PDB file of C-alpha atoms in Angstrom:
ATOM      1  CA  MET A   1       5.431  10.329  19.938  1.00 43.00           C
ATOM      2  CA  LYS A   2       2.365   8.345  21.039  1.00 45.00           C
ATOM      3  CA  ALA A   3       2.887   5.173  23.091  1.00 39.00           C
ATOM      4  CA  GLY A   4       1.009   3.188  20.422  1.00 42.00           C
ATOM      5  CA  SER A   5       3.487   4.322  17.761  1.00 40.00           C
ATOM      6  CA  ILE A   6       6.460   3.245  19.913  1.00 38.00           C
ATOM      7  CA  VAL A   7       4.870  -0.175  20.466  1.00 35.00           C
ATOM      8  CA  THR A   8       4.176  -0.459  16.731  1.00 39.00           C
ATOM      9  CA  GLN A   9       7.796   0.357  15.822  1.00 42.00           C
ATOM     10  CA  ARG A  10       9.191  -2.116  18.373  1.00 40.00           C
ATOM     11  CA  PHE A  11       6.803  -4.834  17.241  1.00 37.00           C
ATOM     12  CA  LEU A  12       7.645  -4.353  13.557  1.00 43.00           C
ATOM     13  CA  GLY A  13      11.364  -4.306  14.310  1.00 44.00           C
ATOM     14  CA  ALA A  14      11.122  -7.531  16.306  1.00 38.00           C
ATOM     15  CA  LEU A  15       8.988  -9.117  13.592  1.00 39.00           C
ATOM     16  CA  ILE A  16      11.500  -8.265  10.854  1.00 40.00           C
ATOM     17  CA  VAL A  17      14.531  -9.463  12.821  1.00 39.00           C
ATOM     18  CA  GLY A  18      12.804 -12.643  13.975  1.00 41.00           C
ATOM     19  CA  THR A  19      11.549 -13.453  10.492  1.00 39.00           C
ATOM     20  CA  LEU A  20      14.954 -12.952   8.874  1.00 39.00           C
ATOM     21  CA  LEU A  21      16.725 -15.038  11.538  1.00 39.00           C
ATOM     22  CA  TRP A  22      14.199 -17.843  11.169  1.00 39.00           C
ATOM     23  CA  ALA A  23      14.227 -17.688   7.373  1.00 39.00           C
ATOM     24  CA  GLY A  24      18.018 -17.705   7.343  1.00 39.00           C
ATOM     25  CA  THR A  25      18.084 -20.827   9.532  1.00 35.00           C
ATOM     26  CA  VAL A  26      15.573 -22.603   7.315  1.00 37.00           C
ATOM     27  CA  GLY A  27      17.405 -21.419   4.192  1.00 39.00           C
ATOM     28  CA  ALA A  28      20.724 -22.835   5.384  1.00 36.00           C
ATOM     29  CA  ALA A  29      19.093 -26.239   5.861  1.00 36.00           C
ATOM     30  CA  ASP A  30      17.301 -26.153   2.520  1.00 41.00           C
ATOM     31  CA  LEU A  31      19.868 -24.971  -0.027  1.00 37.00           C
ATOM     32  CA  ASP A  32      19.660 -28.226  -1.992  1.00 40.00           C
ATOM     33  CA  ALA A  33      15.861 -27.946  -2.245  1.00 38.00           C
ATOM     34  CA  ARG A  34      16.150 -24.369  -3.511  1.00 43.00           C
ATOM     35  CA  ALA A  35      18.685 -25.333  -6.158  1.00 39.00           C
ATOM     36  CA  ALA A  36      16.449 -28.162  -7.392  1.00 40.00           C
ATOM     37  CA  SER A  37      13.266 -26.057  -7.595  1.00 44.00           C
ATOM     38  CA  PRO A  38      12.245 -24.057 -10.691  1.00 47.00           C
ATOM     39  CA  ALA A  39      12.629 -20.267 -10.662  1.00 53.00           C
ATOM     40  CA  PRO A  40       9.564 -18.654  -8.985  1.00 57.00           C
ATOM     41  CA  ASP A  41       8.397 -16.879 -12.144  1.00 67.00           C
ATOM     42  CA  THR A  42       8.933 -19.742 -14.605  1.00 63.00           C
ATOM     43  CA  ALA A  43       6.925 -22.520 -12.948  1.00 69.00           C
ATOM     44  CA  SER A  44       3.841 -23.398 -15.034  1.00 80.00           C
ATOM     45  CA  ARG A  45       1.562 -22.991 -11.998  1.00 88.00           C
ATOM     46  CA  ALA A  46       2.291 -20.788  -9.002  1.00 91.00           C
ATOM     47  CA  LEU A  47       0.617 -19.004  -6.097  1.00 96.00           C
ATOM     48  CA  GLN A  48       2.561 -16.440  -4.073  1.00 96.00           C
ATOM     49  CA  VAL A  49       1.422 -14.472  -1.018  1.00 97.00           C
ATOM     50  CA  THR A  50       3.536 -11.514   0.142  1.00 97.00           C
ATOM     51  CA  PRO A  51       2.809  -9.484   3.285  1.00 97.00           C
ATOM     52  CA  TYR A  52       4.988  -6.406   3.152  1.00 97.00           C
ATOM     53  CA  LEU A  53       5.897  -3.183   4.923  1.00 96.00           C
ATOM     54  CA  TRP A  54       5.627   0.128   3.093  1.00 96.00           C
ATOM     55  CA  ALA A  55       7.436   3.057   4.732  1.00 94.00           C
ATOM     56  CA  SER A  56       5.389   5.616   2.827  1.00 93.00           C
ATOM     57  CA  GLY A  57       5.083   9.337   3.219  1.00 93.00           C
ATOM     58  CA  ILE A  58       2.236  11.328   1.672  1.00 92.00           C
ATOM     59  CA  ARG A  59       1.942  14.668  -0.089  1.00 93.00           C
ATOM     60  CA  GLY A  60      -0.789  16.410  -2.062  1.00 93.00           C
ATOM     61  CA  ASP A  61      -4.108  18.204  -1.629  1.00 91.00           C
ATOM     62  CA  VAL A  62      -7.168  16.812   0.137  1.00 86.00           C
ATOM     63  CA  SER A  63     -10.686  17.961   0.950  1.00 83.00           C
ATOM     64  CA  PRO A  64     -12.165  15.050   2.912  1.00 73.00           C
ATOM     65  CA  PHE A  65     -15.410  16.890   3.726  1.00 76.00           C
ATOM     66  CA  ARG A  66     -17.725  18.196   1.037  1.00 74.00           C
ATOM     67  CA  ALA A  67     -18.185  21.557   2.734  1.00 67.00           C
ATOM     68  CA  GLY A  68     -14.584  21.853   3.900  1.00 70.00           C
ATOM     69  CA  PRO A  69     -11.609  23.638   2.357  1.00 72.00           C
ATOM     70  CA  THR A  70      -8.907  21.948   0.303  1.00 80.00           C
ATOM     71  CA  VAL A  71      -5.695  21.734   2.315  1.00 78.00           C
ATOM     72  CA  GLY A  72      -2.147  20.795   1.420  1.00 85.00           C
ATOM     73  CA  VAL A  73      -0.663  17.679   3.034  1.00 84.00           C
ATOM     74  CA  SER A  74       3.040  16.834   3.308  1.00 87.00           C
ATOM     75  CA  LYS A  75       4.028  14.102   5.773  1.00 88.00           C
ATOM     76  CA  SER A  76       7.095  11.920   6.045  1.00 90.00           C
ATOM     77  CA  PHE A  77       6.811   8.272   7.041  1.00 91.00           C
ATOM     78  CA  GLY A  78       7.781   9.282  10.577  1.00 91.00           C
ATOM     79  CA  ASP A  79       4.877  11.739  10.705  1.00 88.00           C
ATOM     80  CA  VAL A  80       2.483   9.062   9.465  1.00 88.00           C
ATOM     81  CA  LEU A  81       3.816   6.541  11.994  1.00 89.00           C
ATOM     82  CA  ASP A  82       3.191   8.955  14.869  1.00 89.00           C
ATOM     83  CA  ASN A  83      -0.547   8.896  14.080  1.00 86.00           C
ATOM     84  CA  LEU A  84      -0.806   5.249  12.987  1.00 88.00           C
ATOM     85  CA  ASN A  85      -3.352   2.930  14.593  1.00 90.00           C
ATOM     86  CA  PHE A  86      -2.987   0.110  12.085  1.00 88.00           C
ATOM     87  CA  GLY A  87      -1.335  -0.526   8.728  1.00 91.00           C
ATOM     88  CA  GLY A  88      -1.505  -3.680   6.627  1.00 94.00           C
ATOM     89  CA  PHE A  89      -0.219  -4.471   3.108  1.00 97.00           C
ATOM     90  CA  LEU A  90      -0.621  -7.695   1.146  1.00 97.00           C
ATOM     91  CA  HIS A  91       0.228  -8.766  -2.408  1.00 97.00           C
ATOM     92  CA  VAL A  92      -0.999 -11.995  -4.030  1.00 97.00           C
ATOM     93  CA  TRP A  93       0.120 -13.332  -7.421  1.00 96.00           C
ATOM     94  CA  HIS A  94      -1.136 -16.401  -9.304  1.00 96.00           C
ATOM     95  CA  ARG A  95      -0.137 -18.050 -12.564  1.00 96.00           C
ATOM     96  CA  ASN A  96      -1.656 -20.933 -14.514  1.00 95.00           C
ATOM     97  CA  GLY A  97       0.188 -21.476 -17.782  1.00 93.00           C
ATOM     98  CA  ARG A  98       0.264 -18.123 -19.540  1.00 95.00           C
ATOM     99  CA  TYR A  99      -2.712 -16.759 -17.580  1.00 97.00           C
ATOM    100  CA  VAL A 100      -1.852 -14.571 -14.584  1.00 97.00           C
ATOM    101  CA  ALA A 101      -3.662 -12.657 -11.861  1.00 97.00           C
ATOM    102  CA  SER A 102      -2.615 -10.315  -9.058  1.00 96.00           C
ATOM    103  CA  ALA A 103      -4.187  -8.596  -6.080  1.00 97.00           C
ATOM    104  CA  ASP A 104      -2.737  -5.851  -3.907  1.00 97.00           C
ATOM    105  CA  ALA A 105      -4.487  -4.629  -0.755  1.00 97.00           C
ATOM    106  CA  MET A 106      -3.740  -1.779   1.636  1.00 96.00           C
ATOM    107  CA  LEU A 107      -5.489  -0.747   4.856  1.00 96.00           C
ATOM    108  CA  VAL A 108      -4.250   2.229   6.872  1.00 93.00           C
ATOM    109  CA  ASP A 109      -5.983   3.659   9.953  1.00 93.00           C
ATOM    110  CA  THR A 110      -4.745   6.886  11.571  1.00 91.00           C
ATOM    111  CA  THR A 111      -5.868   9.315  14.285  1.00 88.00           C
ATOM    112  CA  GLU A 112      -4.743  12.914  14.657  1.00 82.00           C
ATOM    113  CA  ASP A 113      -5.429  15.133  17.690  1.00 75.00           C
ATOM    114  CA  HIS A 114      -5.318  18.912  17.374  1.00 66.00           C
ATOM    115  CA  ALA A 115      -5.733  21.679  19.917  1.00 64.00           C
ATOM    116  CA  ILE A 116      -7.637  24.578  18.354  1.00 62.00           C
ATOM    117  CA  GLU A 117      -6.223  27.691  19.928  1.00 60.00           C
ATOM    118  CA  ARG A 118      -8.004  30.300  17.849  1.00 59.00           C
ATOM    119  CA  VAL A 119     -11.363  30.497  16.052  1.00 57.00           C
ATOM    120  CA  PRO A 120     -12.079  33.127  13.362  1.00 59.00           C
ATOM    121  CA  VAL A 121     -14.339  35.945  14.611  1.00 54.00           C
ATOM    122  CA  PHE A 122     -14.293  34.607  18.209  1.00 57.00           C
ATOM    123  CA  GLY A 123     -10.512  34.802  18.654  1.00 59.00           C
ATOM    124  CA  PRO A 124      -8.551  32.650  21.186  1.00 66.00           C
ATOM    125  CA  VAL A 125     -10.523  29.766  22.721  1.00 65.00           C
ATOM    126  CA  ARG A 126      -9.212  27.515  25.499  1.00 69.00           C
ATOM    127  CA  GLY A 127     -10.179  23.855  25.718  1.00 68.00           C
ATOM    128  CA  LEU A 128     -11.324  23.478  22.110  1.00 76.00           C
ATOM    129  CA  ALA A 129      -9.946  20.346  20.427  1.00 76.00           C
ATOM    130  CA  ALA A 130     -10.452  18.299  17.290  1.00 77.00           C
ATOM    131  CA  LYS A 131      -9.784  14.623  16.594  1.00 81.00           C
ATOM    132  CA  VAL A 132      -9.643  13.322  13.022  1.00 82.00           C
ATOM    133  CA  ASP A 133      -9.914   9.590  12.317  1.00 87.00           C
ATOM    134  CA  THR A 134      -9.059   8.420   8.793  1.00 89.00           C
ATOM    135  CA  ARG A 135      -9.276   4.914   7.358  1.00 92.00           C
ATOM    136  CA  GLN A 136      -8.069   4.311   3.801  1.00 94.00           C
ATOM    137  CA  THR A 137      -8.658   1.006   2.021  1.00 96.00           C
ATOM    138  CA  THR A 138      -7.283   0.370  -1.462  1.00 97.00           C
ATOM    139  CA  VAL A 139      -7.569  -2.908  -3.384  1.00 97.00           C
ATOM    140  CA  SER A 140      -6.131  -3.483  -6.867  1.00 97.00           C
ATOM    141  CA  LEU A 141      -7.403  -6.549  -8.762  1.00 98.00           C
ATOM    142  CA  GLN A 142      -5.870  -7.443 -12.124  1.00 98.00           C
ATOM    143  CA  ALA A 143      -5.736 -10.398 -14.515  1.00 98.00           C
ATOM    144  CA  GLY A 144      -3.886 -10.910 -17.745  1.00 98.00           C
ATOM    145  CA  TYR A 145      -1.736 -12.923 -20.105  1.00 98.00           C
ATOM    146  CA  ARG A 146       1.993 -13.631 -20.345  1.00 97.00           C
ATOM    147  CA  ILE A 147       3.046 -12.084 -23.650  1.00 97.00           C
ATOM    148  CA  VAL A 148       6.795 -12.753 -23.342  1.00 96.00           C
ATOM    149  CA  GLU A 149       8.436 -15.819 -21.824  1.00 94.00           C
ATOM    150  CA  THR A 150      12.088 -16.162 -22.762  1.00 91.00           C
ATOM    151  CA  ALA A 151      14.372 -17.086 -19.888  1.00 85.00           C
ATOM    152  CA  PRO A 152      15.481 -15.197 -17.921  1.00 93.00           C
ATOM    153  CA  PHE A 153      12.831 -12.563 -18.842  1.00 96.00           C
ATOM    154  CA  THR A 154       9.027 -12.618 -18.641  1.00 96.00           C
ATOM    155  CA  LEU A 155       6.442  -9.903 -19.332  1.00 97.00           C
ATOM    156  CA  ASP A 156       2.746  -9.969 -18.390  1.00 98.00           C
ATOM    157  CA  LEU A 157      -0.014  -7.723 -19.761  1.00 98.00           C
ATOM    158  CA  LEU A 158      -2.649  -6.884 -17.117  1.00 98.00           C
ATOM    159  CA  ALA A 159      -6.036  -5.177 -16.833  1.00 98.00           C
ATOM    160  CA  GLY A 160      -8.430  -4.722 -13.939  1.00 98.00           C
ATOM    161  CA  ALA A 161      -9.670  -2.223 -11.371  1.00 98.00           C
ATOM    162  CA  ARG A 162      -8.537  -0.371  -8.263  1.00 98.00           C
ATOM    163  CA  LEU A 163     -11.144   0.089  -5.510  1.00 97.00           C
ATOM    164  CA  TRP A 164     -10.865   3.028  -3.127  1.00 97.00           C
ATOM    165  CA  ASN A 165     -12.621   3.724   0.161  1.00 96.00           C
ATOM    166  CA  VAL A 166     -11.537   6.702   2.279  1.00 92.00           C
ATOM    167  CA  GLU A 167     -13.494   7.264   5.486  1.00 92.00           C
ATOM    168  CA  ASN A 168     -13.021  10.416   7.562  1.00 86.00           C
ATOM    169  CA  LYS A 169     -14.501  11.286  10.935  1.00 86.00           C
ATOM    170  CA  VAL A 170     -13.895  14.552  12.765  1.00 83.00           C
ATOM    171  CA  LYS A 171     -14.912  15.166  16.372  1.00 82.00           C
ATOM    172  CA  ILE A 172     -14.791  18.685  17.808  1.00 80.00           C
ATOM    173  CA  SER A 173     -15.068  18.903  21.575  1.00 80.00           C
ATOM    174  CA  TYR A 174     -15.309  21.741  24.069  1.00 77.00           C
ATOM    175  CA  ALA A 175     -15.820  21.062  27.778  1.00 75.00           C
ATOM    176  CA  ASN A 176     -18.666  18.481  27.910  1.00 78.00           C
ATOM    177  CA  LEU A 177     -19.930  19.259  24.406  1.00 82.00           C
ATOM    178  CA  ALA A 178     -18.953  17.325  21.282  1.00 81.00           C
ATOM    179  CA  ILE A 179     -19.917  17.480  17.601  1.00 84.00           C
ATOM    180  CA  SER A 180     -19.026  14.716  15.142  1.00 82.00           C
ATOM    181  CA  ARG A 181     -19.186  14.482  11.366  1.00 82.00           C
ATOM    182  CA  ARG A 182     -18.383  11.513   9.136  1.00 85.00           C
ATOM    183  CA  GLU A 183     -18.014  11.324   5.367  1.00 85.00           C
ATOM    184  CA  THR A 184     -16.852   8.545   3.037  1.00 89.00           C
ATOM    185  CA  LEU A 185     -15.293   8.760  -0.407  1.00 90.00           C
ATOM    186  CA  ALA A 186     -15.579   5.614  -2.540  1.00 94.00           C
ATOM    187  CA  TRP A 187     -14.827   5.018  -6.209  1.00 96.00           C
ATOM    188  CA  VAL A 188     -13.499   2.452  -8.681  1.00 97.00           C
ATOM    189  CA  ASP A 189     -10.765   3.081 -11.262  1.00 98.00           C
ATOM    190  CA  PRO A 190     -10.204   0.896 -14.335  1.00 98.00           C
ATOM    191  CA  VAL A 191      -6.479   0.182 -14.790  1.00 98.00           C
ATOM    192  CA  ILE A 192      -4.151  -1.407 -17.339  1.00 98.00           C
ATOM    193  CA  GLY A 193      -0.645  -2.538 -16.472  1.00 97.00           C
ATOM    194  CA  LEU A 194       2.503  -4.559 -17.036  1.00 98.00           C
ATOM    195  CA  ARG A 195       4.569  -6.885 -14.852  1.00 97.00           C
ATOM    196  CA  ALA A 196       8.183  -7.692 -15.744  1.00 97.00           C
ATOM    197  CA  PHE A 197      10.527 -10.262 -14.192  1.00 96.00           C
ATOM    198  CA  TYR A 198      14.239 -10.782 -14.841  1.00 97.00           C
ATOM    199  CA  GLY A 199      16.270 -13.559 -13.247  1.00 95.00           C
ATOM    200  CA  LEU A 200      19.858 -12.564 -12.494  1.00 96.00           C
ATOM    201  CA  THR A 201      20.945 -15.854 -10.873  1.00 93.00           C
ATOM    202  CA  ASP A 202      19.211 -18.947  -9.483  1.00 88.00           C
ATOM    203  CA  GLY A 203      18.365 -17.042  -6.314  1.00 92.00           C
ATOM    204  CA  LEU A 204      18.437 -13.347  -7.249  1.00 96.00           C
ATOM    205  CA  SER A 205      15.927 -11.529  -9.473  1.00 96.00           C
ATOM    206  CA  LEU A 206      14.463  -8.137 -10.328  1.00 97.00           C
ATOM    207  CA  GLN A 207      10.754  -7.443 -10.682  1.00 97.00           C
ATOM    208  CA  ALA A 208       8.615  -4.420 -11.562  1.00 97.00           C
ATOM    209  CA  GLN A 209       4.853  -3.997 -11.787  1.00 97.00           C
ATOM    210  CA  GLY A 210       3.027  -0.834 -12.789  1.00 97.00           C
ATOM    211  CA  ASP A 211      -0.364   0.336 -13.951  1.00 98.00           C
ATOM    212  CA  LEU A 212      -2.206   3.395 -15.233  1.00 98.00           C
ATOM    213  CA  GLY A 213      -5.908   4.154 -14.960  1.00 97.00           C
ATOM    214  CA  GLY A 214      -8.795   6.307 -13.824  1.00 97.00           C
ATOM    215  CA  PHE A 215      -9.401   7.941 -17.186  1.00 96.00           C
ATOM    216  CA  GLY A 216     -12.237   9.996 -15.664  1.00 94.00           C
ATOM    217  CA  ALA A 217     -14.334   6.930 -14.820  1.00 94.00           C
ATOM    218  CA  GLY A 218     -13.471   7.205 -11.119  1.00 95.00           C
ATOM    219  CA  SER A 219     -10.513   9.462 -10.562  1.00 96.00           C
ATOM    220  CA  ARG A 220      -9.064  11.756 -13.187  1.00 96.00           C
ATOM    221  CA  LEU A 221      -5.835   9.756 -13.081  1.00 96.00           C
ATOM    222  CA  THR A 222      -4.234   7.032 -11.016  1.00 97.00           C
ATOM    223  CA  TRP A 223      -0.983   5.153 -11.441  1.00 97.00           C
ATOM    224  CA  GLN A 224       1.367   3.050  -9.381  1.00 97.00           C
ATOM    225  CA  VAL A 225       4.773   1.421  -9.765  1.00 97.00           C
ATOM    226  CA  MET A 226       6.515  -1.068  -7.493  1.00 97.00           C
ATOM    227  CA  ALA A 227      10.024  -2.348  -8.268  1.00 97.00           C
ATOM    228  CA  THR A 228      11.865  -4.880  -6.103  1.00 97.00           C
ATOM    229  CA  ALA A 229      15.026  -6.964  -5.872  1.00 98.00           C
ATOM    230  CA  ASN A 230      14.204 -10.494  -4.692  1.00 97.00           C
ATOM    231  CA  TYR A 231      16.261 -13.257  -3.113  1.00 97.00           C
ATOM    232  CA  VAL A 232      15.136 -16.882  -2.781  1.00 96.00           C
ATOM    233  CA  LEU A 233      15.769 -18.318   0.686  1.00 96.00           C
ATOM    234  CA  THR A 234      14.148 -21.734   0.224  1.00 94.00           C
ATOM    235  CA  ASN A 235      11.840 -23.428  -2.264  1.00 91.00           C
ATOM    236  CA  ARG A 236       8.969 -21.783  -0.346  1.00 94.00           C
ATOM    237  CA  LEU A 237      10.338 -18.480   0.951  1.00 96.00           C
ATOM    238  CA  SER A 238      11.917 -15.386  -0.563  1.00 97.00           C
ATOM    239  CA  VAL A 239      12.544 -11.813   0.600  1.00 97.00           C
ATOM    240  CA  SER A 240      12.152  -8.586  -1.370  1.00 97.00           C
ATOM    241  CA  VAL A 241      13.217  -4.963  -0.983  1.00 98.00           C
ATOM    242  CA  GLY A 242      12.365  -2.073  -3.271  1.00 98.00           C
ATOM    243  CA  TYR A 243      10.319   1.064  -3.764  1.00 98.00           C
ATOM    244  CA  LYS A 244       6.633   1.823  -4.399  1.00 97.00           C
ATOM    245  CA  ILE A 245       4.754   4.906  -5.619  1.00 97.00           C
ATOM    246  CA  LEU A 246       0.962   5.294  -5.720  1.00 97.00           C
ATOM    247  CA  LYS A 247      -0.564   8.425  -7.245  1.00 97.00           C
ATOM    248  CA  THR A 248      -4.225   9.395  -7.589  1.00 95.00           C
ATOM    249  CA  ASP A 249      -6.146  12.541  -8.512  1.00 96.00           C
ATOM    250  CA  TYR A 250      -9.821  12.265  -7.492  1.00 95.00           C
ATOM    251  CA  ARG A 251     -12.218  15.210  -7.529  1.00 93.00           C
ATOM    252  CA  SER A 252     -16.003  14.881  -7.223  1.00 89.00           C
ATOM    253  CA  GLY A 253     -18.828  16.806  -5.563  1.00 85.00           C
ATOM    254  CA  GLY A 254     -16.549  19.029  -3.514  1.00 84.00           C
ATOM    255  CA  HIS A 255     -14.286  16.172  -2.420  1.00 86.00           C
ATOM    256  CA  VAL A 256     -10.614  16.280  -3.396  1.00 90.00           C
ATOM    257  CA  PHE A 257      -8.109  13.452  -2.958  1.00 91.00           C
ATOM    258  CA  ASP A 258      -5.039  14.370  -5.001  1.00 94.00           C
ATOM    259  CA  THR A 259      -2.176  12.517  -3.318  1.00 94.00           C
ATOM    260  CA  THR A 260       1.125  10.755  -3.895  1.00 96.00           C
ATOM    261  CA  LEU A 261       2.241   8.000  -1.523  1.00 95.00           C
ATOM    262  CA  GLN A 262       5.812   6.785  -1.915  1.00 95.00           C
ATOM    263  CA  GLY A 263       8.545   5.034   0.025  1.00 96.00           C
ATOM    264  CA  PRO A 264      10.654   1.872   0.355  1.00 97.00           C
ATOM    265  CA  VAL A 265       9.063  -1.564   0.697  1.00 97.00           C
ATOM    266  CA  ALA A 266      10.229  -4.846   2.250  1.00 97.00           C
ATOM    267  CA  GLY A 267       8.335  -8.112   1.983  1.00 97.00           C
ATOM    268  CA  LEU A 268       8.427 -11.844   2.726  1.00 97.00           C
ATOM    269  CA  THR A 269       6.938 -14.131   0.051  1.00 97.00           C
ATOM    270  CA  TYR A 270       5.518 -17.609   0.646  1.00 97.00           C
ATOM    271  CA  ARG A 271       5.005 -19.859  -2.396  1.00 95.00           C
ATOM    272  CA  PHE A 272       2.381 -22.596  -2.238  1.00 92.00           C
TER     273      PHE A 272
END
């Protein structure tokens, strides 16, 4: 495993433990404030920001270069973490009366190093190597209207767009020679979706948000679902754990990006 991956794992572990210990201390001192505050999803105006971790694996078929072959990809979260340079995930939700809006952003940067031991026609070659840098940015922007509001259940109807940008750079080196090639895939998918919230107790709730889109305008098809169980720590803070799946099937001009990303999520929400 790369040293950067070990540092990343240790940093994330320390961040999670430190955050939970701090939140638990604050929560113990603020139980009365939590009990007096309205439920997070029933306040008439609300703004929530949730940085989260997504332990996602990936599987599917990709052809990142127009002239390249389509190859199958199947990686666990551990495989992804080994090649991870940076990963960031953020969800924002806003409500004003019955009008709602949400944004979900993801940025993942990875680097893979490969030793090329054999080249067709030429046979075995020593010292030939390839490095592949990939940066994927995905942003989902949606707005809508609360169509059901009957405590403890709410349901929002959403519509918007998902923006994709996938940048790939490959560098092939041999001795003092190096050849690089870079290509970028970018498209926008229209999406429609729903967001449901159900309060179990004053502090515990269930939430699910999903959407469906593409329809040939960008990708052939894209959909995602994220479901979480949430616990209120204070009138400002809550924690969430759950599962997220993001699927897309994009094919255009020789490029193929037909992938499914899925895995557990854990987040910390701050309410303004």
